[in-house]
PDB file of C-alpha atoms and ligand atoms in Angstrom:
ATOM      1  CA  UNK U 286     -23.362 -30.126-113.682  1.00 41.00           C
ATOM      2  CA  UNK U 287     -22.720 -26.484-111.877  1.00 49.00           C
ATOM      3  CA  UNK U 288     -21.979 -25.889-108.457  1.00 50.00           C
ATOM      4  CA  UNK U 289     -25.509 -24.886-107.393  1.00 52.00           C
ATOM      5  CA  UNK U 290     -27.220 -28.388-108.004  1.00 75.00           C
ATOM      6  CA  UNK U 291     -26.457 -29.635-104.765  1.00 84.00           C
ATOM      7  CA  UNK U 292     -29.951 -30.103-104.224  1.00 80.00           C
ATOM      8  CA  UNK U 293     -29.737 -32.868-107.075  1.00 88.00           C
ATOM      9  CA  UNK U 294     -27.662 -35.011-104.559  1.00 93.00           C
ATOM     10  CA  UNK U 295     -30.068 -34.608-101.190  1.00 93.00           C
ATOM     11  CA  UNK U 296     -30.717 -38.055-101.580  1.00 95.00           C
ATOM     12  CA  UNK U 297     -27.274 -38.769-100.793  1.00 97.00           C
ATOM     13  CA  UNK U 298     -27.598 -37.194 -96.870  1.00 97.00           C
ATOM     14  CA  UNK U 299     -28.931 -40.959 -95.221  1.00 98.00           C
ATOM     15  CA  UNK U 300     -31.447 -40.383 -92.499  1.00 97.00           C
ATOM     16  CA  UNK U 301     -31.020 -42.578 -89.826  1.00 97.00           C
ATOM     17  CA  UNK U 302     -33.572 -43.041 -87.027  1.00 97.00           C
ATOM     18  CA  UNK U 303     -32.501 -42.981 -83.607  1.00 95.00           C
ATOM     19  CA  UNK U 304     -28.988 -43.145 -83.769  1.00 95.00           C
ATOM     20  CA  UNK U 305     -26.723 -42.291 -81.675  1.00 92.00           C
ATOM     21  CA  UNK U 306     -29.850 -42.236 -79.393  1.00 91.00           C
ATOM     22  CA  UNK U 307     -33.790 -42.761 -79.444  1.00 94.00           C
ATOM     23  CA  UNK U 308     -35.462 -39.693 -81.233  1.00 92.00           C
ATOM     24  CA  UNK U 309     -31.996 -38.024 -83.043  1.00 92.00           C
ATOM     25  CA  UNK U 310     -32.680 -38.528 -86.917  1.00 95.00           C
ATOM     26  CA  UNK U 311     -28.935 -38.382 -88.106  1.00 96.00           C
ATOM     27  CA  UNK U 312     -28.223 -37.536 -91.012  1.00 97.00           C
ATOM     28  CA  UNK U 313     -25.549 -39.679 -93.109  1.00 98.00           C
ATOM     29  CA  UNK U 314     -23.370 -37.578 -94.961  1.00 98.00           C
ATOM     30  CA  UNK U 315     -21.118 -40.583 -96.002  1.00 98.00           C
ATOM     31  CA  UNK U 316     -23.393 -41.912 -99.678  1.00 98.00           C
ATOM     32  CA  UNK U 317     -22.245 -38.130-100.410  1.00 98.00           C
ATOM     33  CA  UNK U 318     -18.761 -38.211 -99.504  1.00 98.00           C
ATOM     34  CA  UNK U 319     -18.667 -41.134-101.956  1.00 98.00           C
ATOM     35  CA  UNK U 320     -20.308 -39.716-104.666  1.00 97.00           C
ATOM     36  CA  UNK U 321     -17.124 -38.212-106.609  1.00 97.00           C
ATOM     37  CA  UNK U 322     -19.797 -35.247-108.646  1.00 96.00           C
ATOM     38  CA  UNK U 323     -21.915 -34.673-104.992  1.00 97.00           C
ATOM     39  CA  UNK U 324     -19.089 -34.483-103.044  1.00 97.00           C
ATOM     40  CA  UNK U 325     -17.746 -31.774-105.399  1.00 97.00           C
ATOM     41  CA  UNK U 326     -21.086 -29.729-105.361  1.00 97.00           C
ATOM     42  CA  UNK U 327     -20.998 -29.717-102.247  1.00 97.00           C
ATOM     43  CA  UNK U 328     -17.237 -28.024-101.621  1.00 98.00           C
ATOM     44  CA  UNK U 329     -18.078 -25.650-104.469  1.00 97.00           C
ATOM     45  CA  UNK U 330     -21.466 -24.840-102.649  1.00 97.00           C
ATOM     46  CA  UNK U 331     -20.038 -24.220 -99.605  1.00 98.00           C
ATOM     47  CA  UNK U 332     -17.264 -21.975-101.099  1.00 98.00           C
ATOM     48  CA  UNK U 333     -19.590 -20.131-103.344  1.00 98.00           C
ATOM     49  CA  UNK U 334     -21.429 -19.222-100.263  1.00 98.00           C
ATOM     50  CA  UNK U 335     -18.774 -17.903 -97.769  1.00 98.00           C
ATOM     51  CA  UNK U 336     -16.724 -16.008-100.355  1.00 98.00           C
ATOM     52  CA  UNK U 337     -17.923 -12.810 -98.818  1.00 98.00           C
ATOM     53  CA  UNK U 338     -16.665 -13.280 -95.785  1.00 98.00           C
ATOM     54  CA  UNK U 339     -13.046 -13.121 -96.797  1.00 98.00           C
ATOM     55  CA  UNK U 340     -11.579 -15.416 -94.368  1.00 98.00           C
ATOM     56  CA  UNK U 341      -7.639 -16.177 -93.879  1.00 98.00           C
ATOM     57  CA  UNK U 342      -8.066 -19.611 -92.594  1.00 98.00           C
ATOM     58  CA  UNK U 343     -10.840 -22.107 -91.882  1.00 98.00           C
ATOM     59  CA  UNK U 344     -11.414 -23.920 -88.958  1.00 98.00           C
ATOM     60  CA  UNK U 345     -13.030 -27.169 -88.871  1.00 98.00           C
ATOM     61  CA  UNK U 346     -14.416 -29.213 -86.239  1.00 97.00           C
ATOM     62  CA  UNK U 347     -13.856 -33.087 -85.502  1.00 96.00           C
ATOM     63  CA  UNK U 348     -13.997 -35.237 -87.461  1.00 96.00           C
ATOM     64  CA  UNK U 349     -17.053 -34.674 -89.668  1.00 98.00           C
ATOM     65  CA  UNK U 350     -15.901 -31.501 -90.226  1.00 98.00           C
ATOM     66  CA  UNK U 351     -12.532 -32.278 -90.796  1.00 98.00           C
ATOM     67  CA  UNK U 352     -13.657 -33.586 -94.175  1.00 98.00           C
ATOM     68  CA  UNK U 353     -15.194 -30.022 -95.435  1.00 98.00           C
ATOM     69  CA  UNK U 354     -12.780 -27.941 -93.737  1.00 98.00           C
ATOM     70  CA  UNK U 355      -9.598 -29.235 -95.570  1.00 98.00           C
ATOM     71  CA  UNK U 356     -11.376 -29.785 -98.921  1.00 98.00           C
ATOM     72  CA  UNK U 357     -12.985 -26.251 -98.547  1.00 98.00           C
ATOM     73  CA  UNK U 358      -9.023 -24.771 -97.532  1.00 98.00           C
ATOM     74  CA  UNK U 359      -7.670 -26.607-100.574  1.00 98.00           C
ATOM     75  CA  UNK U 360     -10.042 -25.153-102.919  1.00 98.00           C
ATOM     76  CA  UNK U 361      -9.991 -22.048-101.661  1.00 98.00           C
ATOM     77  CA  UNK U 362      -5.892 -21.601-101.183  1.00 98.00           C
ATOM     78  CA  UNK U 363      -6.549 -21.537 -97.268  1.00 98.00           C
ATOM     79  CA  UNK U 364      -4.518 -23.034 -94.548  1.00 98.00           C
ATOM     80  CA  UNK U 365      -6.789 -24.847 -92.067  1.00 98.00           C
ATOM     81  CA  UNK U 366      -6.707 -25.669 -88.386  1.00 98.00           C
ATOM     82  CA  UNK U 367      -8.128 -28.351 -86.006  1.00 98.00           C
ATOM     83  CA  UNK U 368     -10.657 -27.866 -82.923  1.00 98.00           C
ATOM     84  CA  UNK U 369     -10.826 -31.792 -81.777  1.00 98.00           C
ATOM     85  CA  UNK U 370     -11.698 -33.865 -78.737  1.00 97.00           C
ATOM     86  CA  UNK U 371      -9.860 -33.736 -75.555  1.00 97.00           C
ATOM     87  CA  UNK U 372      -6.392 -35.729 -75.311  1.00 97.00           C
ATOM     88  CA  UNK U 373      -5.539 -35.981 -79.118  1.00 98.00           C
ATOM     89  CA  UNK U 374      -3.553 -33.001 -79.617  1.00 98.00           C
ATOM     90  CA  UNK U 375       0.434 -32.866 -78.892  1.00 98.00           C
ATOM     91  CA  UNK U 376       1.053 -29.241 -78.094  1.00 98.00           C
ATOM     92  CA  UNK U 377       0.449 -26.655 -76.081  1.00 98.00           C
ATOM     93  CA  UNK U 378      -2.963 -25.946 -76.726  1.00 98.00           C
ATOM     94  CA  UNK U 379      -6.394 -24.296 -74.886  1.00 98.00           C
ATOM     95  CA  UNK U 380      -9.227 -26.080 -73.910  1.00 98.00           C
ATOM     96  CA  UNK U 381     -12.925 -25.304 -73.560  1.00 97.00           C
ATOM     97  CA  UNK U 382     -15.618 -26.875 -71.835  1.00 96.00           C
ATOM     98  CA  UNK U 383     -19.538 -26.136 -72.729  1.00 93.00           C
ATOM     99  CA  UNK U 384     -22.978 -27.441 -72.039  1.00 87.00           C
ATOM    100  CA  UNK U 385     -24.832 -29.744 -74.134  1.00 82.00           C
ATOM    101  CA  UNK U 386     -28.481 -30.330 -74.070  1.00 73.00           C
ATOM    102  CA  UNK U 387     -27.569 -33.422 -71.232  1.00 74.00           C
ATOM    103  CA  UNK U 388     -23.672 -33.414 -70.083  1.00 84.00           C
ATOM    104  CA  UNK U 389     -21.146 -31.434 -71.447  1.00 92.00           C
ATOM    105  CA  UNK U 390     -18.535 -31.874 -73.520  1.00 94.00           C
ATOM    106  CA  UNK U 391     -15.049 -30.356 -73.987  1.00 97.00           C
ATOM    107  CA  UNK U 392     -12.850 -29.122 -77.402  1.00 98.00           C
ATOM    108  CA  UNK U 393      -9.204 -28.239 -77.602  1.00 98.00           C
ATOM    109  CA  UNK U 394      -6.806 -26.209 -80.057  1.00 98.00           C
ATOM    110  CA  UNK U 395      -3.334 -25.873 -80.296  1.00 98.00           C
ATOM    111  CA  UNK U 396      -2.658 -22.334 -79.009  1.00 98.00           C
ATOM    112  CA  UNK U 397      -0.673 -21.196 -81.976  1.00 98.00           C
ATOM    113  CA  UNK U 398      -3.236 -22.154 -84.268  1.00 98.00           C
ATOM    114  CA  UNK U 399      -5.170 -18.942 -85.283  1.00 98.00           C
ATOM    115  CA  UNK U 400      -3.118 -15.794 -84.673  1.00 98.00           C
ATOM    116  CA  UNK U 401      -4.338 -12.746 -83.081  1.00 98.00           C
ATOM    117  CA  UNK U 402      -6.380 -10.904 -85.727  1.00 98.00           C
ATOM    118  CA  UNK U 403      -6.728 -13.234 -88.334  1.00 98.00           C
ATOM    119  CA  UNK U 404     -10.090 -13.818 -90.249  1.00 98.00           C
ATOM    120  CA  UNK U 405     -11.426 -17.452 -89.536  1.00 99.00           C
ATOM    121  CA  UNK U 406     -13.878 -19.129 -90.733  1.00 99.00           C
ATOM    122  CA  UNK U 407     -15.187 -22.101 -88.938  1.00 99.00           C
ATOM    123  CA  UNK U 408     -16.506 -25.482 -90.486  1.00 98.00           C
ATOM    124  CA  UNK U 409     -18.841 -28.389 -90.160  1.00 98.00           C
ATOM    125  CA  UNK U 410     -21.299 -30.857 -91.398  1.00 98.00           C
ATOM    126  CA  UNK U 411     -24.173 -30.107 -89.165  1.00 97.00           C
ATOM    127  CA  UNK U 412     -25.078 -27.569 -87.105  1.00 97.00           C
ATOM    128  CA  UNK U 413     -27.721 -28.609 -84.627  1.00 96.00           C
ATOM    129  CA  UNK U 414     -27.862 -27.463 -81.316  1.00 94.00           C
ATOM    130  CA  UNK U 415     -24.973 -25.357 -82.318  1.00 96.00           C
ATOM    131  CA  UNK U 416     -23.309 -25.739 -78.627  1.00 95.00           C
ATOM    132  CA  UNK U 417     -20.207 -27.204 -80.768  1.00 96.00           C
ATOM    133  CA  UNK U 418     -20.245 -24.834 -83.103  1.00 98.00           C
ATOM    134  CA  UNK U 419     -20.483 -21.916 -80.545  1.00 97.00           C
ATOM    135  CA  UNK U 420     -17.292 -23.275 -78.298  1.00 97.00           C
ATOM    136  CA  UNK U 421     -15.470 -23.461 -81.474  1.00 98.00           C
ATOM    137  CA  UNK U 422     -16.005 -19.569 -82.112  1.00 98.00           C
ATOM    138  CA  UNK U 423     -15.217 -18.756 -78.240  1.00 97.00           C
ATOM    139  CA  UNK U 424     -11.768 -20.857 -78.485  1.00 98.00           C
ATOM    140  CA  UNK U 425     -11.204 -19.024 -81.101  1.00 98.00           C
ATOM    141  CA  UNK U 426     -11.830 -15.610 -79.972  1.00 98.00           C
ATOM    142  CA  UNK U 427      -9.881 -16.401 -76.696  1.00 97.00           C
ATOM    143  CA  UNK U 428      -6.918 -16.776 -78.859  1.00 98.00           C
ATOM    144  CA  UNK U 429      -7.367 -13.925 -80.371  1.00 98.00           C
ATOM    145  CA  UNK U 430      -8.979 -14.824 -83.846  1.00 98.00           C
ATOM    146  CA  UNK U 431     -11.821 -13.069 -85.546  1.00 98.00           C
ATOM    147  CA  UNK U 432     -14.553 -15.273 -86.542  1.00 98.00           C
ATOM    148  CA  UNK U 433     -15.907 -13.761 -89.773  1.00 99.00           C
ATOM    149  CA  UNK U 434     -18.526 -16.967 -90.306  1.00 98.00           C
ATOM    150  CA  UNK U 435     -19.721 -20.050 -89.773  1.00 98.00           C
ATOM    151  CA  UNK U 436     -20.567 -22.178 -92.464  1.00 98.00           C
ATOM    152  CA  UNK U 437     -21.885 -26.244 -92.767  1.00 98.00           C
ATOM    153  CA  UNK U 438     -23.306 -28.371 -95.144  1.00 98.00           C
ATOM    154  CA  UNK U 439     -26.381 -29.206 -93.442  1.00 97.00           C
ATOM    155  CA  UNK U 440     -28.759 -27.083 -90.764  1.00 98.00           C
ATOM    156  CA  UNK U 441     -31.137 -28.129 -88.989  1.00 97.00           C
ATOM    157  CA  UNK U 442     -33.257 -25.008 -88.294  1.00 97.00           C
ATOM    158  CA  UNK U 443     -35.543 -26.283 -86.204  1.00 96.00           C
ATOM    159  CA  UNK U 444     -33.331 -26.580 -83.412  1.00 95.00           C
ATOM    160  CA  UNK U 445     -31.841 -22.783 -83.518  1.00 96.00           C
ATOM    161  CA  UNK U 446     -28.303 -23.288 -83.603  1.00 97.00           C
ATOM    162  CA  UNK U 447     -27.857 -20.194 -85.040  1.00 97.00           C
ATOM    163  CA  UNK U 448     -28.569 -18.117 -81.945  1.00 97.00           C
ATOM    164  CA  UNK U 449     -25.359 -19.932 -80.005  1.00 96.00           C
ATOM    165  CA  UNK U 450     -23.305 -17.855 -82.744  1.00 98.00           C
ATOM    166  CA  UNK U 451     -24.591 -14.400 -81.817  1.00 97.00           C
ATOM    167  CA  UNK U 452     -23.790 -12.178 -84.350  1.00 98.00           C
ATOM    168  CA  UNK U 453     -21.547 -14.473 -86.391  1.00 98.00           C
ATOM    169  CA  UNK U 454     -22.842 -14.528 -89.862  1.00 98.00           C
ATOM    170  CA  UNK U 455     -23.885 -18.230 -90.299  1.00 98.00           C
ATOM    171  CA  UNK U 456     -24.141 -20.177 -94.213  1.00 98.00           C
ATOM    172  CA  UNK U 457     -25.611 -23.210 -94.690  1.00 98.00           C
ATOM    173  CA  UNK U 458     -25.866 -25.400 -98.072  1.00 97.00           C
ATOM    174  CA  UNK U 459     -29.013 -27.327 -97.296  1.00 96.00           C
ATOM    175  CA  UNK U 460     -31.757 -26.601 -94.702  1.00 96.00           C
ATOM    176  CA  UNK U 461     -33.929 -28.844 -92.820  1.00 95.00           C
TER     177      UNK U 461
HETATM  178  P1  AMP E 892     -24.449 -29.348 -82.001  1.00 82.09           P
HETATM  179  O1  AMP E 892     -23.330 -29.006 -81.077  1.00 82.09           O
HETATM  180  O2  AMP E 892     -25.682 -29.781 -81.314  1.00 82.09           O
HETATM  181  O3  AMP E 892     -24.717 -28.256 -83.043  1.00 82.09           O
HETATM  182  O4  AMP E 892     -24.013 -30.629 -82.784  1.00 82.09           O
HETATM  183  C1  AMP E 892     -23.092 -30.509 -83.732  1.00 82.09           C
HETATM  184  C2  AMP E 892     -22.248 -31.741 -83.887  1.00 82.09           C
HETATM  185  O5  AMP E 892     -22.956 -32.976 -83.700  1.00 82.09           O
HETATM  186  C3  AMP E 892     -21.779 -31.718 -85.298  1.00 82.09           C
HETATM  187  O6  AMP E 892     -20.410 -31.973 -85.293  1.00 82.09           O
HETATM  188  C4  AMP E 892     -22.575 -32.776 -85.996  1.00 82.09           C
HETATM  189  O7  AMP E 892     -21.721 -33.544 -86.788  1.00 82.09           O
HETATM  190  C5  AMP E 892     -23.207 -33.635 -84.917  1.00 82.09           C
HETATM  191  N1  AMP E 892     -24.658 -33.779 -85.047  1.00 82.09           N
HETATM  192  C6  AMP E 892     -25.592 -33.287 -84.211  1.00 82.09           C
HETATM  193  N2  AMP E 892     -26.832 -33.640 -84.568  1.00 82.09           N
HETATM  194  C7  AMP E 892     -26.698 -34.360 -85.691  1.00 82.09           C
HETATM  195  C8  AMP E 892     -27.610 -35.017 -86.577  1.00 82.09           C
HETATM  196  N3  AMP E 892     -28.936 -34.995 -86.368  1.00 82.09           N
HETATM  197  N4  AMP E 892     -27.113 -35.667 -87.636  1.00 82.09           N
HETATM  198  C9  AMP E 892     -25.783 -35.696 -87.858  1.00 82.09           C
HETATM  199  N5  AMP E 892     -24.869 -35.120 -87.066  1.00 82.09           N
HETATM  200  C10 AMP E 892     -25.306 -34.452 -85.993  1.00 82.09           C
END
């Protein structure tokens, strides 16, 4: 099996109807995280495609994106660092708040954890909306970080996340 057969595992992503509410199709990633070959495609995939962008850490997003991000860093000889939900994190840390499509919703990092200058790149499972994805990159830059990328295994291009990222360069493995 090489790295590029992802596709061979797409079957593994579990579309669920209407969850977490009526008219979201979510998509499962957990039949692939089990899958010992699929899971590894998918690592290799998502390193393969964001080796250009010579990053110094990655960044990756709760908790989905926890998963990728630390695999991804391990792989790759990175350190990573955490963007989670409000209240978890124990020390001093910045905080941002952004829109969603109804609400909003708020993200927090540690304030030490990307240094001024350094090349980041930020992961997830999904991007969708790409709100999440886009407050990620602005804590980031507040700190001081460069974000050279954003990279996930799935994107839904129908919804446009991309343009929330501006002129980040954005990967994705697979593309719905
Ligand atoms: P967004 O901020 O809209 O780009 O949403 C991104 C976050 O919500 C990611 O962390 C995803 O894990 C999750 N998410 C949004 N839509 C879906 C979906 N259809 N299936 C699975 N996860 C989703």
């Amino acid at each position: 099996m090489t790295s590029s057969s992802l596709q061979a595992y797409e079957h593994l992503i579990r579309n669920v109807p209407d969850f977490p509410k009526p008219g979201i199709l979510f998509k499962d990633i957990t039949p692939l995280l089990q899958n010992g070959p699929a899971l590894r495609a998918a690592i290799d995939q998502l390193a393969e495609i964001t080796n250009d962008l010579n990053a110094d850490l990655v960044v990756g997003v709760e908790s989905r994106g926890f998963l990728f991000a630390a695999a991804l860093a391990y792989a790759t000889r990175r350190g990573v660092s955490l963007v989670r939900k409000p209240g978890k994190l124990p020390a001093d840390k910045v905080r941002l708040d952004y829109a969603l499509e109804y609400g909003s919703d708020t993200i927090e990092m540690h304030s030490d954890a990307v240094q001024p200058g350094q090349r980041v790149l930020v992961i997830d499972d999904v991007l969708a909306t790409g709100g999440t994805a886009g407050a990620t990159a602005a804590l980031i830059q507040q700190v001081g970080g460069l974000v050279v990328g954003a990279a996930f295994l799935i994107e839904l291009e129908f919804l446009g996340g991309r343009v929330r990222l501006g002129d980040i360069p954005v990967r994705s493995v697979l593309k719905y």
